[in-house]
Protein backbone atom coordinates (compact mmCIF):
# COMPACT_ATOMS: atom_id res chain seq x y z
CA UNK A 1 0.00 0.00 0.00
CA UNK A 2 1.11 3.54 -0.75
CA UNK A 3 0.05 6.50 1.35
CA UNK A 4 0.53 10.21 0.75
CA UNK A 5 0.42 12.42 3.85
CA UNK A 6 0.10 16.20 3.62
CA UNK A 7 1.37 17.84 6.80
CA UNK A 8 3.76 14.93 7.47
CA UNK A 9 6.12 17.19 9.45
CA UNK A 10 3.38 18.05 11.98
CA UNK A 11 2.37 16.24 15.15
CA UNK A 12 -0.29 14.00 13.58
CA UNK A 13 1.63 13.51 10.35
CA UNK A 14 4.70 12.20 12.16
CA UNK A 15 2.70 9.75 14.30
CA UNK A 16 0.68 8.58 11.28
CA UNK A 17 3.84 8.06 9.19
CA UNK A 18 5.33 5.94 12.00
CA UNK A 19 2.11 3.93 12.28
CA UNK A 20 1.81 3.29 8.53
CA UNK A 21 5.44 2.12 8.37
CA UNK A 22 4.61 -0.55 10.97
CA UNK A 23 1.80 -1.66 8.63
CA UNK A 24 4.25 -2.08 5.74
CA UNK A 25 3.19 1.00 3.75
CA UNK A 26 5.31 2.98 1.34
CA UNK A 27 4.97 6.44 2.89
CA UNK A 28 5.20 9.70 0.95
CA UNK A 29 4.85 13.13 2.48
CA UNK A 30 4.43 16.62 1.08
CA UNK A 31 6.49 19.50 2.40
CA UNK A 32 6.31 23.19 1.53
CA UNK A 33 9.32 25.12 0.33
CA UNK A 34 10.60 26.88 3.43
CA UNK A 35 13.59 28.98 4.40
CA UNK A 36 14.08 26.79 7.46
CA UNK A 37 13.78 23.01 7.69
CA UNK A 38 11.21 21.80 10.22
CA UNK A 39 11.75 18.06 10.05
CA UNK A 40 12.44 17.50 13.76
CA UNK A 41 9.37 15.32 14.35
CA UNK A 42 10.22 12.94 11.50
CA UNK A 43 14.04 12.98 11.70
CA UNK A 44 14.11 9.44 13.12
CA UNK A 45 12.19 8.05 10.09
CA UNK A 46 13.57 10.32 7.33
CA UNK A 47 15.38 7.41 5.66
CA UNK A 48 12.17 5.32 5.57
CA UNK A 49 9.87 7.86 3.90
CA UNK A 50 9.93 9.94 0.71
CA UNK A 51 9.38 13.70 0.92
CA UNK A 52 8.15 15.69 -2.06
CA UNK A 53 7.45 19.40 -2.47
CA UNK A 54 3.82 20.43 -2.85
CA UNK A 55 1.57 23.13 -1.44
CA UNK A 56 -2.15 23.29 -0.67
CA UNK A 57 -2.16 26.73 -2.27
CA UNK A 58 -0.86 25.35 -5.57
CA UNK A 59 -3.28 23.11 -7.49
CA UNK A 60 -0.73 21.94 -10.05
CA UNK A 61 1.78 20.83 -7.42
CA UNK A 62 -0.90 18.59 -5.86
CA UNK A 63 -1.80 17.03 -9.21
CA UNK A 64 1.88 16.41 -9.95
CA UNK A 65 2.62 14.79 -6.59
CA UNK A 66 -0.41 12.47 -6.85
CA UNK A 67 0.55 11.45 -10.41
CA UNK A 68 4.12 10.79 -9.27
CA UNK A 69 3.40 8.78 -6.10
CA UNK A 70 0.25 6.93 -7.26
CA UNK A 71 -1.08 6.58 -3.70
CA UNK A 72 -3.84 4.21 -2.56
CA UNK A 73 -4.65 6.57 0.31
CA UNK A 74 -4.23 10.31 0.88
CA UNK A 75 -4.34 11.74 4.39
CA UNK A 76 -4.85 15.51 4.44
CA UNK A 77 -3.31 16.64 7.73
CA UNK A 78 -1.83 19.91 6.42
CA UNK A 79 -3.49 23.04 7.77
CA UNK A 80 -3.02 26.36 9.47
CA UNK A 81 -3.92 24.61 12.69
CA UNK A 82 -3.39 27.21 15.43
CA UNK A 83 -6.73 28.80 16.37
CA UNK A 84 -5.33 32.15 17.68
CA UNK A 85 -3.41 32.67 14.42
CA UNK A 86 -6.66 32.30 12.49
CA UNK A 87 -7.84 35.61 14.02
CA UNK A 88 -4.70 37.37 12.76
CA UNK A 89 -4.59 35.59 9.38
CA UNK A 90 -8.20 34.64 8.58
CA UNK A 91 -7.79 34.73 4.79
CA UNK A 92 -4.67 32.56 4.78
CA UNK A 93 -6.42 30.15 7.15
CA UNK A 94 -9.31 29.90 4.70
CA UNK A 95 -6.94 29.30 1.79
CA UNK A 96 -5.26 26.36 3.54
CA UNK A 97 -8.06 24.84 5.63
CA UNK A 98 -10.99 25.36 3.23
CA UNK A 99 -9.87 25.86 -0.37
CA UNK A 100 -6.78 23.69 0.17
CA UNK A 101 -9.09 20.72 0.77
CA UNK A 102 -10.96 21.47 -2.46
CA UNK A 103 -7.69 21.55 -4.39
CA UNK A 104 -6.72 18.07 -3.16
CA UNK A 105 -10.18 16.67 -3.91
CA UNK A 106 -10.07 18.23 -7.37
CA UNK A 107 -6.65 16.64 -7.93
CA UNK A 108 -8.07 13.24 -6.93
CA UNK A 109 -11.05 13.77 -9.24
CA UNK A 110 -8.74 14.60 -12.14
CA UNK A 111 -6.06 11.94 -11.54
CA UNK A 112 -7.75 8.89 -9.96
CA UNK A 113 -11.12 8.76 -8.19
CA UNK A 114 -10.24 5.33 -6.73
CA UNK A 115 -7.86 6.96 -4.22
CA UNK A 116 -9.19 6.88 -0.65
CA UNK A 117 -9.11 10.29 1.04
CA UNK A 118 -9.06 11.36 4.69
CA UNK A 119 -9.93 14.89 5.77
CA UNK A 120 -8.84 16.13 9.19
CA UNK A 121 -11.96 17.84 10.52
CA UNK A 122 -12.00 19.39 13.98
CA UNK A 123 -14.05 19.64 17.15
CA UNK A 124 -13.61 23.43 16.80
CA UNK A 125 -16.39 23.18 14.19
CA UNK A 126 -18.86 22.67 17.07
CA UNK A 127 -17.73 25.92 18.70
CA UNK A 128 -20.67 27.33 20.65
CA UNK A 129 -21.98 23.86 21.27
CA UNK A 130 -25.61 22.99 20.57
CA UNK A 131 -25.52 19.86 22.74
CA UNK A 132 -23.22 18.04 25.16
CA UNK A 133 -21.64 15.66 24.33
CA UNK A 134 -21.14 16.28 20.62
CA UNK A 135 -21.54 13.50 18.04
CA UNK A 136 -21.71 13.18 14.25
CA UNK A 137 -25.23 14.67 14.19
CA UNK A 138 -24.50 17.75 16.35
CA UNK A 139 -24.96 21.03 14.40
CA UNK A 140 -21.86 23.15 13.88
CA UNK A 141 -21.47 26.67 15.29
CA UNK A 142 -17.79 27.59 14.79
CA UNK A 143 -16.38 30.43 16.89
CA UNK A 144 -13.14 31.21 15.04
CA UNK A 145 -11.96 31.66 11.44
CA UNK A 146 -10.20 28.30 11.90
CA UNK A 147 -13.46 26.59 12.88
CA UNK A 148 -15.34 28.22 9.99
CA UNK A 149 -12.68 27.11 7.46
CA UNK A 150 -12.76 23.58 8.86
CA UNK A 151 -16.55 23.44 8.39
CA UNK A 152 -16.03 24.26 4.70
CA UNK A 153 -13.33 21.58 4.40
CA UNK A 154 -15.63 19.08 6.10
CA UNK A 155 -18.61 19.71 3.85
CA UNK A 156 -16.62 19.91 0.61
CA UNK A 157 -15.30 16.44 1.47
CA UNK A 158 -18.85 15.15 1.87
CA UNK A 159 -19.84 16.93 -1.35
CA UNK A 160 -17.10 15.22 -3.39
CA UNK A 161 -17.97 11.90 -1.73
CA UNK A 162 -21.57 12.20 -2.84
CA UNK A 163 -21.03 13.95 -6.19
CA UNK A 164 -18.07 12.01 -7.58
CA UNK A 165 -18.28 8.76 -5.54
CA UNK A 166 -14.83 9.40 -4.05
CA UNK A 167 -14.11 7.28 -0.97
CA UNK A 168 -13.63 10.34 1.25
CA UNK A 169 -13.92 10.16 5.03
CA UNK A 170 -13.84 12.91 7.66
CA UNK A 171 -12.56 12.49 11.19
CA UNK A 172 -13.90 15.06 13.64
CA UNK A 173 -10.99 14.82 16.04
CA UNK A 174 -11.24 16.40 19.44
CA UNK A 175 -8.12 17.91 21.01
CA UNK A 176 -5.21 15.49 20.85
CA UNK A 177 -1.80 16.24 22.27
CA UNK A 178 1.67 14.76 22.63
CA UNK A 179 5.29 15.72 23.31
CA UNK A 180 5.39 16.65 19.59
CA UNK A 181 2.71 19.32 19.97
CA UNK A 182 3.88 22.80 18.94
CA UNK A 183 5.03 25.11 21.74
CA UNK A 184 2.36 27.66 20.77
CA UNK A 185 -0.48 25.31 21.82
CA UNK A 186 -1.85 25.71 25.34
CA UNK A 187 -1.08 22.16 26.50
CA UNK A 188 2.53 22.30 25.43
CA UNK A 189 2.83 25.84 26.75
CA UNK A 190 1.80 24.46 30.15
CA UNK A 191 4.17 21.46 30.21
CA UNK A 192 7.10 23.51 28.87
CA UNK A 193 6.34 26.30 31.36
CA UNK A 194 6.12 23.92 34.31
CA UNK A 195 9.40 22.25 33.32
CA UNK A 196 11.14 25.65 32.95
CA UNK A 197 9.93 26.76 36.38
CA UNK A 198 11.09 23.46 37.93
CA UNK A 199 14.55 23.94 36.41
CA UNK A 200 14.72 27.59 37.54
CA UNK A 201 14.66 28.97 33.98
CA UNK A 202 11.61 31.18 34.62
CA UNK A 203 9.31 32.00 37.52
CA UNK A 204 5.88 32.70 35.95
CA UNK A 205 3.50 31.24 33.36
CA UNK A 206 0.97 33.63 31.77
CA UNK A 207 -2.27 31.91 30.71
CA UNK A 208 -5.67 32.81 29.24
CA UNK A 209 -8.99 31.26 30.26
CA UNK A 210 -8.27 28.48 32.79
CA UNK A 211 -11.91 27.41 32.92
CA UNK A 212 -12.30 26.43 29.24
CA UNK A 213 -12.96 22.68 29.02
CA UNK A 214 -11.69 20.27 26.40
CA UNK A 215 -11.78 16.58 25.62
CA UNK A 216 -8.04 15.79 25.42
CA UNK A 217 -6.53 12.59 24.05
CA UNK A 218 -3.15 11.30 22.85
CA UNK A 219 -2.26 11.94 19.19
CA UNK A 220 -0.67 8.49 18.90
CA UNK A 221 -4.05 6.91 19.68
CA UNK A 222 -5.93 9.17 17.28
CA UNK A 223 -3.87 8.38 14.16
CA UNK A 224 -4.92 4.74 14.61
CA UNK A 225 -8.54 5.88 14.26
CA UNK A 226 -7.63 7.89 11.15
CA UNK A 227 -6.17 4.79 9.49
CA UNK A 228 -9.13 2.63 10.50
CA UNK A 229 -11.53 5.01 8.72
CA UNK A 230 -9.86 4.34 5.37
CA UNK A 231 -9.98 0.57 5.91
CA UNK A 232 -13.79 0.57 5.89
CA UNK A 233 -15.73 -0.50 2.78
CA UNK A 234 -17.82 2.67 2.89
CA UNK A 235 -16.59 6.21 3.64
CA UNK A 236 -18.05 8.05 6.60
CA UNK A 237 -17.75 10.73 9.24
CA UNK A 238 -16.54 9.84 12.74
CA UNK A 239 -16.09 11.74 15.98
CA UNK A 240 -12.84 10.71 17.68
CA UNK A 241 -12.66 11.63 21.37
CA UNK A 242 -12.11 10.20 24.85
CA UNK A 243 -15.57 11.17 26.13
CA UNK A 244 -13.97 12.81 29.19
CA UNK A 245 -13.76 16.56 29.72
CA UNK A 246 -11.09 18.47 31.64
CA UNK A 247 -10.48 22.17 32.18
CA UNK A 248 -7.26 23.99 31.33
CA UNK A 249 -6.93 24.37 35.10
CA UNK A 250 -7.00 20.57 35.49
CA UNK A 251 -4.17 20.29 32.98
CA UNK A 252 -2.15 22.94 34.81
CA UNK A 253 -2.80 21.33 38.20
CA UNK A 254 -1.56 17.89 37.09
CA UNK A 255 1.49 19.23 35.25
CA UNK A 256 2.67 21.37 38.18
CA UNK A 257 1.66 18.80 40.80
CA UNK A 258 3.71 16.12 39.02
CA UNK A 259 6.75 18.37 39.59
CA UNK A 260 5.81 19.02 43.25
CA UNK A 261 4.84 22.61 42.46
CA UNK A 262 1.71 24.54 43.48
CA UNK A 263 0.42 26.16 40.28
CA UNK A 264 -1.16 29.00 42.30
CA UNK A 265 2.35 30.29 43.04
CA UNK A 266 3.35 30.55 39.39
CA UNK A 267 0.40 30.85 37.01
CA UNK A 268 -1.04 34.27 36.20
CA UNK A 269 -3.96 35.24 33.94
CA UNK A 270 -3.18 37.52 31.01
CA UNK A 271 -6.02 38.96 28.91
CA UNK A 272 -3.81 38.82 25.80
CA UNK A 273 -4.34 35.06 25.73
CA UNK A 274 -8.15 35.14 26.01
CA UNK A 275 -9.91 34.43 22.69
CA UNK A 276 -12.28 37.03 21.16
CA UNK A 277 -14.98 34.30 21.10
CA UNK A 278 -14.40 31.39 23.47
CA UNK A 279 -15.30 27.74 22.95
CA UNK A 280 -16.26 26.73 26.46
CA UNK A 281 -17.15 23.07 26.63
CA UNK A 282 -16.07 20.51 24.04
CA UNK A 283 -16.89 16.89 24.90
CA UNK A 284 -17.00 14.18 22.25
CA UNK A 285 -19.15 11.08 21.90
CA UNK A 286 -17.09 8.53 19.93
CA UNK A 287 -19.58 5.65 20.27
CA UNK A 288 -19.91 5.33 16.45
CA UNK A 289 -16.12 4.94 16.10
CA UNK A 290 -16.12 2.36 18.89
CA UNK A 291 -18.91 0.42 17.22
CA UNK A 292 -17.87 0.61 13.53
CA UNK A 293 -14.09 1.01 13.75
CA UNK A 294 -13.46 -0.92 16.95
CA UNK A 295 -11.40 2.03 18.18
CA UNK A 296 -10.69 2.86 21.83
CA UNK A 297 -8.22 5.43 23.21
CA UNK A 298 -5.47 3.87 25.32
CA UNK A 299 -3.65 6.76 27.01
CA UNK A 300 -5.22 8.38 30.10
CA UNK A 301 -5.46 12.15 30.58
CA UNK A 302 -3.08 12.09 33.54
CA UNK A 303 -0.67 9.81 31.68
CA UNK A 304 -0.69 12.17 28.70
CA UNK A 305 0.13 15.23 30.84
CA UNK A 306 2.97 13.41 32.60
CA UNK A 307 4.35 12.09 29.28
CA UNK A 308 4.51 15.67 27.97
CA UNK A 309 6.09 17.06 31.16
CA UNK A 310 8.75 14.31 31.12
CA UNK A 311 9.60 15.06 27.48
CA UNK A 312 9.93 18.80 28.12
CA UNK A 313 12.07 18.25 31.22
CA UNK A 314 14.39 15.98 29.26
CA UNK A 315 14.62 18.40 26.31
CA UNK A 316 15.42 21.38 28.54
CA UNK A 317 18.01 19.44 30.56
CA UNK A 318 19.80 18.47 27.34
CA UNK A 319 19.76 22.12 26.23
CA UNK A 320 21.30 23.18 29.57
CA UNK A 321 24.29 20.89 29.15
């Protein structure tokens, strides 16, 4: 089997590439031309995968890379994925996360409609939630340019599935984290901040809304669900989540407590980090994925936080040497 992964250098892309290699796949990944290489997450598997230049903003590059690699499966994990940035760059976010999906689907339509396609949808599409927990039937009410763009990407995938009979599935993934999460994301900001305070590198951590609640899982578990979707006879839409909700405060408390620190002594609230429109309570119902895909998350919330703290401690200690 041959798989093409857009966004292979990101958190999910790196875990998915690792997973597909264990399944015996030939793995290809697209990378954008950049002035700085950002291959850190895939450095350990660079010699086992093939990287090719392509860009979601460039239709022809997508057609060329699909013709060259002849993939059985395409996983679209490339995106402008940081919600706060979508407020500052809403048009660019729309180009990548909405129209970028259309460009890939168009390339599949033009080159080979037998290719199976996965679209990375997002729990941010639920936004101002209409019901708790959220499942595949819950109406969307996005609260950020990122969420709005993802709704477009989600529905254009369904549209191509129904219009051109492309085997295109969407995974509505709730928040999933790991030691490979970018430092700009709140979870990694917390574990990196706690580790820095423990090592005496800083004495404060400025945060936004500590009461926002999310359904957090481990990215390594979630890429398994992504793969399972494309192994089904029929394409579909699946919510992938743990079904357990925790506040940002819970995350902070565990991270600092694991290092024998009282977060109250170090964490301050800064209005700069509060979103213009908050998403308060995301909680996913993944019962369809459990039933049809046989998928269950394995990592616990506490285990995930500790895994990330340990990785940041180790990284910072190496840097200090």
